[in-house]
XYZ file of C-alpha atoms in Angstrom:
752
model
C 154.604 50.896 135.578
C 153.134 51.073 132.267
C 154.555 53.845 130.139
C 152.124 56.013 128.222
C 152.391 55.709 124.492
C 153.159 58.598 122.267
C 149.688 59.511 120.860
C 148.200 59.563 124.344
C 150.889 61.789 125.558
C 150.353 64.270 122.659
C 146.651 64.371 123.329
C 147.261 65.171 127.104
C 149.622 67.874 126.202
C 147.067 69.304 123.643
C 144.357 69.252 126.327
C 146.749 71.100 128.761
C 147.537 73.661 126.104
C 143.865 74.325 125.527
C 143.136 74.640 129.272
C 146.138 77.000 129.616
C 144.967 79.019 126.509
C 141.486 79.502 127.932
C 142.850 80.376 131.250
C 144.921 83.110 129.754
C 141.713 84.488 128.260
C 140.196 85.350 131.802
C 141.417 86.667 135.093
C 140.780 85.471 138.627
C 137.332 86.056 139.826
C 136.720 88.110 143.072
C 134.044 87.372 145.565
C 130.545 88.478 144.753
C 131.684 90.254 141.594
C 129.750 92.918 139.828
C 129.883 91.819 136.188
C 129.662 93.823 133.039
C 129.186 92.578 129.553
C 130.545 94.609 126.570
C 129.150 93.714 123.024
C 131.066 94.928 119.993
C 129.608 96.040 116.715
C 129.819 93.846 113.637
C 126.609 93.955 111.588
C 125.044 90.523 110.995
C 127.929 89.009 112.945
C 126.697 90.594 116.098
C 123.889 87.924 116.040
C 126.698 85.738 117.628
C 126.233 87.811 120.840
C 122.790 86.000 121.301
C 124.504 82.602 121.363
C 127.027 83.733 124.049
C 124.182 85.410 126.136
C 122.369 81.960 126.109
C 125.280 80.438 127.810
C 125.606 83.181 130.267
C 121.993 82.904 131.122
C 121.968 79.254 131.458
C 124.798 79.398 133.807
C 122.780 81.466 136.339
C 125.258 84.302 136.187
C 123.923 87.853 137.002
C 124.828 90.537 134.472
C 124.997 93.865 136.298
C 125.750 96.213 133.343
C 125.791 95.999 129.601
C 127.557 98.266 127.048
C 127.226 97.917 123.280
C 128.010 99.567 119.989
C 125.999 99.162 116.744
C 124.657 95.458 116.543
C 126.067 95.056 120.141
C 123.804 97.921 121.160
C 120.786 96.349 119.639
C 121.224 92.918 121.090
C 122.401 94.468 124.473
C 119.643 96.852 124.807
C 116.952 94.304 124.324
C 118.617 91.984 126.714
C 118.807 94.925 129.096
C 115.017 95.676 128.509
C 114.287 92.146 129.860
C 114.068 89.789 126.922
C 115.846 86.380 127.463
C 118.494 85.283 125.002
C 116.168 82.545 123.710
C 113.573 85.153 123.039
C 115.999 87.174 121.185
C 116.874 84.078 119.089
C 113.258 83.761 118.087
C 112.766 87.552 117.631
C 115.720 87.867 115.178
C 115.011 84.668 113.313
C 111.485 86.032 112.558
C 112.686 89.443 111.362
C 112.795 90.173 107.634
C 116.098 91.872 107.435
C 115.831 92.801 103.831
C 112.719 94.813 104.640
C 114.340 96.161 107.766
C 117.553 97.268 106.234
C 116.208 98.688 102.979
C 113.364 100.490 104.674
C 111.028 98.702 102.321
C 107.502 99.791 102.920
C 105.107 96.879 102.445
C 102.872 97.360 99.361
C 99.722 97.160 101.621
C 101.132 100.305 103.628
C 101.122 102.437 100.429
C 98.359 104.418 98.928
C 97.269 103.630 95.430
C 99.358 106.590 94.193
C 102.393 105.466 95.861
C 101.912 101.902 94.658
C 102.015 103.216 91.134
C 105.115 105.128 91.860
C 107.049 102.267 93.428
C 106.175 100.011 90.562
C 107.452 102.325 87.841
C 110.879 103.864 88.717
C 114.184 102.027 89.225
C 116.211 105.041 90.499
C 115.279 108.143 92.399
C 117.682 111.067 93.073
C 117.225 114.318 94.836
C 117.119 117.451 92.588
C 116.878 120.472 94.789
C 117.541 123.865 93.263
C 118.404 121.977 89.968
C 121.395 120.284 91.510
C 121.492 116.543 91.226
C 122.646 114.669 94.257
C 122.844 111.179 95.768
C 120.735 109.983 98.611
C 122.500 110.189 102.048
C 121.788 106.524 102.697
C 119.967 103.463 101.379
C 117.455 103.591 104.290
C 115.978 106.162 106.577
C 115.902 103.456 109.307
C 112.191 103.899 109.955
C 111.332 100.128 109.950
C 114.387 99.550 112.331
C 112.948 102.132 114.690
C 109.414 100.833 114.554
C 110.564 97.412 115.603
C 112.769 98.640 118.378
C 109.948 100.940 119.645
C 107.464 98.063 119.846
C 109.914 95.704 121.523
C 110.985 98.365 123.941
C 107.479 99.372 124.919
C 107.759 97.870 128.373
C 110.509 100.355 129.359
C 109.109 103.264 127.379
C 109.024 105.578 130.584
C 112.530 104.880 131.602
C 114.724 107.706 130.363
C 117.691 106.933 132.481
C 119.219 103.823 131.043
C 120.893 102.881 134.356
C 117.361 102.297 135.666
C 116.592 99.650 133.030
C 116.163 96.018 134.431
C 119.949 95.698 133.509
C 121.740 99.043 133.423
C 122.861 99.901 129.808
C 124.673 102.500 127.631
C 125.651 102.569 124.001
C 127.985 104.407 121.759
C 127.436 106.729 118.825
C 129.505 109.185 116.764
C 128.852 112.869 116.257
C 129.218 113.167 112.494
C 130.086 116.908 112.608
C 132.915 116.585 115.240
C 133.991 113.055 114.762
C 133.810 112.544 118.565
C 132.339 109.573 120.339
C 129.005 110.153 122.171
C 127.798 108.087 125.070
C 124.059 107.502 125.011
C 122.768 106.626 128.523
C 119.605 108.861 128.698
C 116.616 109.783 126.605
C 114.528 107.593 124.418
C 115.990 104.011 124.280
C 114.745 103.182 120.637
C 116.201 106.577 119.353
C 119.538 105.966 121.145
C 119.886 102.347 119.841
C 118.894 103.540 116.268
C 121.728 106.217 116.362
C 124.179 103.615 117.667
C 123.358 101.356 114.680
C 123.178 104.042 112.003
C 125.922 102.607 109.845
C 127.023 105.290 107.237
C 125.728 104.620 103.671
C 123.226 102.075 104.984
C 121.185 104.228 107.447
C 120.629 107.902 107.688
C 122.016 109.844 110.600
C 119.804 110.257 113.663
C 119.576 113.632 115.355
C 119.451 113.549 119.214
C 119.706 116.643 121.300
C 121.011 118.724 118.384
C 123.687 116.272 117.538
C 123.689 114.423 114.211
C 124.753 110.860 115.082
C 126.047 107.818 113.206
C 127.185 104.403 114.040
C 129.337 104.251 117.223
C 131.639 101.803 115.651
C 133.233 104.687 113.749
C 134.793 105.956 117.081
C 134.429 103.286 119.798
C 133.336 99.723 118.709
C 134.314 98.175 121.966
C 133.556 100.441 125.049
C 135.325 98.424 127.605
C 136.990 101.322 129.401
C 133.778 103.201 129.789
C 132.096 100.041 131.111
C 134.968 99.403 133.583
C 134.292 102.857 135.046
C 130.872 101.693 136.123
C 132.226 100.310 139.328
C 132.405 96.810 137.970
C 134.695 93.990 139.111
C 134.673 91.714 136.132
C 134.277 92.359 132.377
C 133.246 89.774 129.927
C 133.764 91.088 126.317
C 132.376 89.532 123.029
C 134.227 90.704 119.885
C 132.453 90.136 116.571
C 134.020 92.875 114.507
C 135.535 92.057 111.163
C 139.136 91.324 110.478
C 140.775 92.634 107.298
C 139.991 90.907 104.077
C 141.656 90.541 100.691
C 140.439 92.538 97.566
C 138.268 89.733 96.339
C 135.766 90.431 99.130
C 135.729 94.231 98.652
C 133.004 94.530 96.168
C 130.543 97.199 97.478
C 130.845 100.622 99.018
C 129.836 99.215 102.401
C 132.478 96.534 102.222
C 135.198 99.025 101.432
C 133.969 101.408 104.216
C 133.999 98.532 106.694
C 137.550 97.656 105.702
C 138.709 101.313 106.239
C 137.091 101.475 109.681
C 138.596 98.102 110.619
C 142.134 99.708 110.268
C 141.518 101.605 113.543
C 139.271 99.110 115.327
C 141.582 96.232 114.943
C 144.498 98.358 116.229
C 142.504 99.365 119.137
C 141.546 95.894 120.067
C 145.094 94.983 120.833
C 144.979 97.197 123.997
C 141.274 96.785 124.773
C 141.535 92.992 124.758
C 143.920 93.190 127.516
C 141.509 95.167 129.535
C 138.831 92.452 129.335
C 138.722 89.818 131.986
C 137.056 87.177 129.710
C 137.640 87.815 125.945
C 135.414 85.852 123.654
C 135.800 85.951 119.832
C 133.563 83.644 117.827
C 134.786 82.162 114.643
C 132.541 84.015 112.188
C 135.100 84.857 109.515
C 132.912 83.106 106.952
C 130.172 85.659 107.299
C 130.027 89.454 106.473
C 128.243 92.326 108.070
C 125.323 91.841 105.884
C 124.961 88.050 106.291
C 121.570 88.336 107.999
C 120.236 85.410 105.930
C 122.707 83.290 107.795
C 121.512 84.305 111.194
C 120.767 80.927 112.649
C 124.350 79.763 111.734
C 125.811 82.872 113.300
C 123.989 82.385 116.481
C 125.115 78.737 116.596
C 128.762 80.019 116.248
C 128.182 82.087 119.425
C 126.692 79.125 121.194
C 129.799 77.077 120.131
C 132.399 79.458 121.408
C 130.483 80.066 124.616
C 130.548 76.365 125.352
C 134.328 76.720 126.101
C 133.645 79.382 128.759
C 130.549 77.711 130.338
C 132.628 76.591 133.453
C 133.888 80.220 134.021
C 130.225 81.531 133.803
C 129.247 78.949 136.326
C 132.110 79.823 138.551
C 131.106 83.532 138.467
C 127.559 82.625 139.321
C 128.670 80.637 142.380
C 130.709 83.575 143.664
C 127.663 85.956 143.234
C 125.551 86.289 146.383
C 122.410 86.228 144.411
C 122.036 82.466 143.862
C 119.831 80.953 141.120
C 119.543 84.152 139.385
C 117.126 84.058 136.437
C 116.704 86.659 133.722
C 113.199 87.841 133.351
C 111.046 86.483 130.598
C 109.501 89.691 129.087
C 106.339 89.547 126.773
C 106.006 92.107 124.142
C 102.808 94.168 124.059
C 100.476 93.223 121.153
C 97.721 95.740 121.523
C 97.020 99.356 122.754
C 94.138 101.605 123.545
C 94.695 105.081 121.908
C 92.816 107.841 123.627
C 94.165 110.974 122.042
C 96.519 111.716 119.136
C 98.747 114.764 118.985
C 101.188 115.562 116.081
C 104.361 117.668 116.552
C 107.037 118.912 114.293
C 104.933 119.455 111.177
C 104.869 122.977 109.735
C 104.248 122.123 106.156
C 101.665 119.280 106.232
C 98.245 119.661 107.809
C 97.180 117.568 110.741
C 94.286 115.898 108.623
C 96.882 114.758 106.046
C 99.008 113.016 108.615
C 96.021 111.608 110.285
C 94.686 110.332 106.992
C 97.868 108.316 106.503
C 98.049 107.130 110.138
C 94.492 105.699 109.738
C 94.150 105.257 113.484
C 91.089 106.904 115.313
C 91.091 108.237 118.703
C 89.380 106.303 121.614
C 90.103 103.094 119.848
C 91.799 99.787 120.781
C 94.319 98.810 118.141
C 96.772 95.953 117.451
C 100.268 97.185 117.897
C 100.863 96.101 114.224
C 98.320 98.835 113.165
C 100.487 101.472 114.751
C 103.504 100.260 112.840
C 101.365 100.121 109.626
C 100.293 103.722 110.222
C 103.902 104.861 110.635
C 104.773 103.033 107.446
C 101.903 104.699 105.722
C 103.280 108.156 106.714
C 106.829 107.097 105.728
C 105.711 105.926 102.321
C 104.833 109.442 101.374
C 108.514 110.367 101.232
C 107.615 113.654 102.930
C 109.292 112.913 106.211
C 112.845 112.063 107.143
C 111.799 110.316 110.357
C 108.813 109.546 112.421
C 109.009 108.797 116.087
C 106.442 108.637 118.922
C 105.819 108.447 122.600
C 102.897 106.769 124.420
C 101.836 108.747 127.421
C 100.029 106.527 129.953
C 96.457 107.640 130.968
C 93.992 106.036 133.412
C 92.405 102.615 132.561
C 95.442 101.400 130.775
C 94.944 103.909 127.975
C 97.581 105.975 126.064
C 97.958 109.218 124.392
C 99.902 108.869 121.073
C 102.459 111.787 120.475
C 103.687 111.587 116.955
C 106.855 113.622 116.282
C 107.806 114.033 112.564
C 110.798 115.518 110.912
C 109.828 116.854 107.502
C 111.899 116.134 104.514
C 113.423 119.320 102.979
C 113.967 117.771 99.713
C 110.913 118.341 97.588
C 112.172 117.876 93.973
C 113.358 114.592 92.439
C 114.433 113.033 89.144
C 113.339 109.487 88.715
C 114.484 107.056 86.034
C 113.192 103.768 84.557
C 114.014 101.329 81.667
C 111.755 98.958 79.987
C 111.302 96.750 76.918
C 108.393 94.654 75.800
C 107.127 93.317 72.520
C 104.597 96.137 71.855
C 106.165 99.416 72.769
C 109.695 97.947 72.314
C 112.525 99.777 74.103
C 111.812 102.712 76.263
C 113.739 105.044 78.657
C 111.890 107.127 81.277
C 113.030 110.334 82.879
C 110.565 111.710 85.506
C 110.438 115.131 87.217
C 108.546 115.293 90.494
C 108.003 118.298 92.652
C 106.077 118.353 95.905
C 104.257 121.266 97.617
C 103.904 123.154 94.385
C 100.739 125.122 95.155
C 99.708 123.402 98.409
C 101.789 121.731 101.035
C 100.243 118.297 100.339
C 100.215 118.335 96.542
C 102.583 116.549 94.053
C 103.398 117.234 90.508
C 104.850 114.486 88.287
C 105.931 114.471 84.536
C 107.129 111.343 82.864
C 108.933 111.822 79.556
C 109.411 108.413 77.738
C 111.741 108.150 74.767
C 112.468 105.088 72.688
C 110.669 103.465 69.799
C 107.403 105.246 70.727
C 107.481 108.673 72.416
C 105.044 108.896 75.301
C 104.309 111.146 78.284
C 102.389 111.051 81.509
C 101.531 114.138 83.541
C 100.006 113.897 86.924
C 98.912 116.555 89.585
C 97.506 115.195 92.786
C 96.299 117.052 95.861
C 96.181 114.658 98.654
C 93.469 115.561 101.228
C 94.087 112.571 103.549
C 90.680 111.531 104.997
C 88.803 113.962 102.732
C 88.250 113.903 99.022
C 91.591 114.120 97.082
C 91.782 115.764 93.647
C 93.762 114.758 90.587
C 94.640 115.831 86.985
C 96.163 113.552 84.572
C 97.268 114.078 80.898
C 98.984 111.404 78.841
C 99.998 110.358 75.436
C 100.370 106.792 74.300
C 101.209 105.406 71.024
C 102.684 102.282 69.331
C 103.031 100.622 65.850
C 101.759 97.061 65.342
C 101.245 94.666 62.386
C 97.660 93.593 62.876
C 95.581 91.111 61.006
C 93.315 92.884 58.461
C 90.506 90.729 59.689
C 90.703 92.164 63.228
C 90.615 95.718 61.860
C 87.841 95.165 59.386
C 85.575 93.578 62.060
C 85.588 96.559 64.381
C 86.291 99.466 62.059
C 84.059 100.461 59.201
C 86.418 100.315 56.198
C 86.202 98.538 52.732
C 87.421 94.949 52.311
C 90.959 94.917 50.791
C 93.057 92.077 49.436
C 95.687 92.220 52.318
C 96.382 89.965 55.195
C 98.195 92.274 57.571
C 97.883 95.959 58.149
C 100.728 98.037 59.789
C 98.670 100.067 62.387
C 99.589 103.124 64.181
C 97.694 103.645 67.406
C 97.655 107.003 69.034
C 95.785 107.958 72.332
C 95.709 111.368 74.068
C 93.687 111.423 77.272
C 93.018 114.120 79.813
C 91.199 113.472 83.097
C 90.016 115.393 86.259
C 88.947 113.289 89.117
C 88.065 113.273 92.802
C 88.618 110.252 94.984
C 88.163 109.051 98.626
C 89.116 106.077 100.599
C 86.423 103.804 101.986
C 89.096 101.918 103.970
C 92.777 101.644 103.824
C 92.866 99.514 100.582
C 89.470 100.480 99.104
C 88.997 103.803 97.044
C 85.992 105.208 95.168
C 86.352 107.948 92.557
C 84.386 110.050 89.911
C 85.627 112.308 87.267
C 85.388 113.623 83.758
C 87.597 112.683 80.642
C 88.446 113.810 77.221
C 90.059 111.276 74.954
C 91.474 111.715 71.524
C 92.198 108.544 69.569
C 93.562 107.891 66.084
C 94.122 104.733 64.120
C 96.040 105.149 60.960
C 98.030 102.874 58.654
C 100.609 103.266 55.828
C 99.964 99.701 54.539
C 97.042 100.776 52.428
C 98.427 104.049 51.241
C 102.087 103.033 50.706
C 103.636 103.127 47.249
C 103.535 99.310 46.960
C 99.766 99.412 47.320
C 97.976 101.418 44.567
C 94.404 101.006 46.075
C 92.871 104.445 46.457
C 90.724 105.295 49.554
C 89.204 108.669 50.497
C 91.135 108.829 53.818
C 94.502 107.752 55.358
C 93.107 107.561 58.913
C 91.076 104.508 59.675
C 89.444 106.076 62.645
C 89.640 109.315 64.531
C 87.619 111.102 67.176
C 87.487 113.158 70.371
C 85.123 111.721 72.931
C 83.984 113.186 76.290
C 82.864 111.036 79.164
C 82.053 111.008 82.867
C 83.515 108.188 84.799
C 83.501 106.318 88.132
C 85.583 103.607 89.561
C 86.007 101.428 92.576
C 89.429 99.797 93.549
C 90.370 97.383 96.197
C 93.914 95.977 96.288
C 95.623 93.967 99.010
C 98.221 92.157 96.781
C 101.582 92.251 98.654
C 103.406 92.454 95.344
C 102.309 93.816 91.923
C 104.164 91.274 89.835
C 104.716 88.174 92.059
C 102.059 88.392 94.714
C 102.008 85.705 97.542
C 98.585 86.714 99.024
C 95.786 89.217 98.884
C 92.738 90.207 96.789
C 92.312 92.712 94.003
C 89.144 94.247 92.611
C 88.653 96.804 89.961
C 85.434 98.206 88.496
C 85.316 101.053 85.885
C 82.519 102.823 84.241
C 82.580 105.498 81.562
C 79.512 107.215 79.965
C 80.387 108.794 76.712
C 78.184 111.697 76.050
C 79.285 113.426 72.888
C 82.170 113.432 70.289
C 83.862 115.753 67.955
C 85.448 115.281 64.559
C 84.536 111.605 64.610
C 84.956 109.569 61.491
C 82.084 107.236 62.457
C 78.468 107.637 63.399
C 78.490 108.562 67.154
C 75.769 107.984 69.632
C 75.800 108.050 73.349
C 77.147 104.833 74.826
C 78.959 103.562 77.909
C 81.616 101.077 78.805
C 81.775 98.974 81.986
C 84.543 96.638 83.043
C 85.595 94.664 86.040
C 88.470 92.537 87.494
C 88.677 90.196 90.381
C 91.788 88.435 91.543
C 92.846 86.224 94.497
C 96.415 85.090 95.344
C 97.275 82.436 97.994
C 100.384 80.503 98.978
C 100.455 76.718 99.621
C 103.923 76.966 101.198
C 106.870 79.486 101.249
C 107.755 78.700 97.513
C 104.410 77.897 95.863
C 101.548 80.150 95.296
C 98.556 80.354 92.999
C 96.736 83.277 91.512
C 93.177 83.092 90.203
C 91.433 85.892 88.439
C 88.497 86.705 86.306
C 87.506 89.704 84.433
C 84.817 91.000 81.992
C 83.811 94.052 80.003
C 80.966 95.179 77.793
C 79.570 98.138 75.902
C 76.128 99.544 76.484
C 74.531 101.295 73.470
C 75.241 100.963 69.679
C 78.262 102.744 68.493
C 80.827 101.782 65.808
C 83.880 103.235 67.578
C 86.608 100.749 67.372
C 89.432 102.371 69.370
C 87.658 101.575 72.656
C 86.803 97.982 71.928
C 88.342 95.291 74.148
C 91.518 94.007 72.570
C 93.061 90.795 73.874
C 96.525 89.410 73.362
C 100.164 89.699 74.376
C 101.839 89.977 77.582
C 104.407 92.157 79.464
C 103.230 95.682 78.356
C 101.374 98.196 80.414
C 97.728 97.998 79.264
C 95.906 101.101 78.064
C 92.246 101.811 77.450
C 90.706 98.317 77.103
C 93.647 96.313 76.120
C 93.845 92.969 77.995
C 96.798 90.462 78.015
C 96.032 86.922 76.900
C 98.203 83.810 76.535
C 98.802 82.238 73.120
C 97.896 85.357 71.068
C 99.962 88.292 69.876
C 99.120 91.809 70.836
C 96.046 93.133 69.171
C 94.803 89.655 68.094
C 91.213 89.557 69.385
C 88.838 92.424 69.478
C 85.058 93.074 70.195
C 82.875 95.263 72.294
C 82.582 92.723 75.031
C 84.496 89.763 76.526
C 84.892 87.520 79.475
C 88.199 85.933 80.629
C 89.384 83.551 83.374
C 92.997 82.698 84.195
C 94.976 80.822 86.713
C 98.690 81.080 87.402
C 101.278 79.071 89.412
C 104.334 80.772 90.749
C 107.285 78.655 92.062
C 109.952 80.667 93.718
C 112.682 78.046 93.458
C 115.357 80.585 94.596
C 114.890 83.954 96.240
C 113.581 86.391 93.573
C 113.653 83.702 90.941
C 110.349 82.477 89.621
C 109.161 79.571 87.425
C 105.614 80.327 86.232
C 102.797 78.350 84.667
C 99.559 79.763 83.489
C 96.339 78.931 81.858
C 93.759 81.388 80.323
C 90.418 81.221 78.494
C 88.063 83.689 77.049
C 85.053 84.515 74.901
C 85.297 87.619 72.902
C 82.473 88.837 70.607
C 80.273 91.742 69.945
C 77.102 91.644 72.276
C 78.486 88.836 74.053
C 76.268 89.248 77.092
C 73.100 89.805 75.152
C 73.472 86.610 73.108
C 74.186 84.427 76.234
C 77.487 83.157 74.711
C 79.318 84.281 77.719
C 78.108 81.138 79.419
C 79.274 78.789 76.667
C 82.564 76.878 76.463
C 85.481 79.267 75.816
C 86.343 79.967 72.131
C 89.904 81.015 72.984
C 92.475 79.459 75.304
C 96.089 79.786 75.882
C 98.740 78.435 78.306
C 102.168 79.570 79.150
C 105.327 78.779 81.116
C 108.175 81.120 81.811
C 110.849 82.422 84.060
C 110.812 85.714 86.097
C 113.596 87.472 88.036
C 113.146 90.333 90.448
C 115.785 93.012 89.854
C 116.458 96.696 90.748
C 115.031 97.580 87.302
C 111.821 95.736 87.986
C 110.830 92.227 86.907
C 112.573 90.540 84.022
C 110.291 87.938 82.440
C 110.338 85.623 79.497
C 107.251 83.543 78.534
C 106.455 80.866 76.125
C 102.782 80.853 75.291
C 100.678 78.703 72.976
C 97.031 78.531 71.903
C 95.603 74.991 71.097
C 93.051 76.408 68.550
C 95.640 78.211 66.578
C 98.259 75.607 67.029
C 100.801 78.460 67.144
C 103.135 79.812 69.836
C 104.128 83.263 70.953
C 107.300 84.277 72.894
C 107.145 87.371 74.985
C 110.067 89.041 76.688
C 109.830 92.031 79.078
C 112.524 93.915 81.105
C 111.873 96.406 83.927
C 108.758 98.075 85.379
C 106.087 98.493 82.739
C 105.168 102.234 81.972
């Protein structure tokens, strides 16, 4: 007899050890077992549940009950609803978790007023009764709820979770008593939202008078409660964190998770023994927020499940229902809305909410339109939570019942920081108060300190589908060293023997306007405006320059106008758009002036902008835009000329950025400009940009026909941009061939 060599013997002993180890992880299987599956919480690690469910499904094993906590509740509830594990894989791989977790409202869902707000402030803090506080969470969980409600539409009428295609329950925690709460009845999306309401990340969810947070705080692995459902065999999947060293405890959420793990790890020592098949994927390389690694985490679930495939198959054989197949559920993509009712609103009128919802009665809509409407309402910040019910009506129609929970916080302090090469450094503190005179109004005041003091006051009465009214008052000023030639060409002053003039530009504007929305992204407005402008210099009147002039102010006036505008904007991002159109048209008719230092006569100014952005692939996009402006009527006022040059500052009046030229370099009463930009997002939120611009700028440009000639001015640029919590940080190198000079521009934060 041939004696086995030593390596072969070691290999056989190893295989025997593995078989014994797996055997210890499960108990004997009874005849026709009723099988329950328990899914633990674990944040992003819970995506491994999908990989294990794939193996269970492929084995033909019937699942008779599912219990879950937090991410386990999310995956388990959708599986219990009727989706296959492969469908869940596709669903979660298509989800934008950053938008979902941070409750980001897409720019397209915001009103023009809200777009301006979201592109201005870096930090927003509640300030009720003059007491500054911190937000209760990073996210209200609205986007999360919207997704669940759509996916769970097929079981919307089932209020007893034991009647789902697969019976189900999940765990939550009463934040007031600290006791665990079993959620097995009610609205399924609300219950699962509560089970996954991780403290600091999501706001608590109120259900039946109880304020609920993540079930993982009290029961992250509800195996005992599942066992009590008259089940014979329990399969448990444990994806919760183990304790980590201090190097991995960098955020509040990571520290909170570590503290919570003290208890859950201890509990698992006993609960593991109560599980017939205990499965723990190797996902230690990932964190509770590693949603960007979702595919890899699901693969880890598939990998560990392969070790238990024979057990799943053995269970399937002992179940009397042979060839069991999980249902393949198709999510609904459209609805016919017959009637709309709004409940829970005492402060905000129905037309205000309906105006944000932008859905008409007796209309067929895509389901995405309903989600967009909910995001529109959420974007106002006036509601803590918006839920809905769809009541079935004859002919496959539905009544939409909106249930809103109003936000009691109506006062905020908001902050911003910015630097650019025109205004220099600036810090912004904003005071915002809602429902001052009316339930749907908002008052906002920006105080801007730094190298140039400024302010911006807004009062806006939002009438929803009707005409909204607004008041605006602002002061803007800056100092800039400007070529004397530029000043002399547009302001009537004597010729002086100087090259550069240190100019102080001051603008004080007051507006009253009314506007209405022609569509979700299209608004039309009319109004009246008072504008005081002053341009002065110390260069000519300083001690070093003894030339004497009869005035220190180069130009000054109060002008009064009526105005109109049309705006259309579908850009998905203000600074680094990937798709969309943008159109702006402005018209001012200046009727009279006071205390002017020039000969005034009635004139008007018209300007327009058209831009289009498209993506070639996920990391390359192009933006093409064109704009023009002109003056009608003879008038020598220079403060409202079109002024081209610079980059990174928020334009005022008729200032226009232009590559290759410094701020306030080109000026005339009319211009035309074209520009193309390429944006390469080589890493998430990191952008390499290339741009080319061309323009003609001269007085009476459109009367002479020179707007059709080859461009007199051109410029190109390349630079780097980074998206941050403060706003974009950009550095650009620009050059103009005709000047043979270059300009560097650096900007930090949202421009204001």
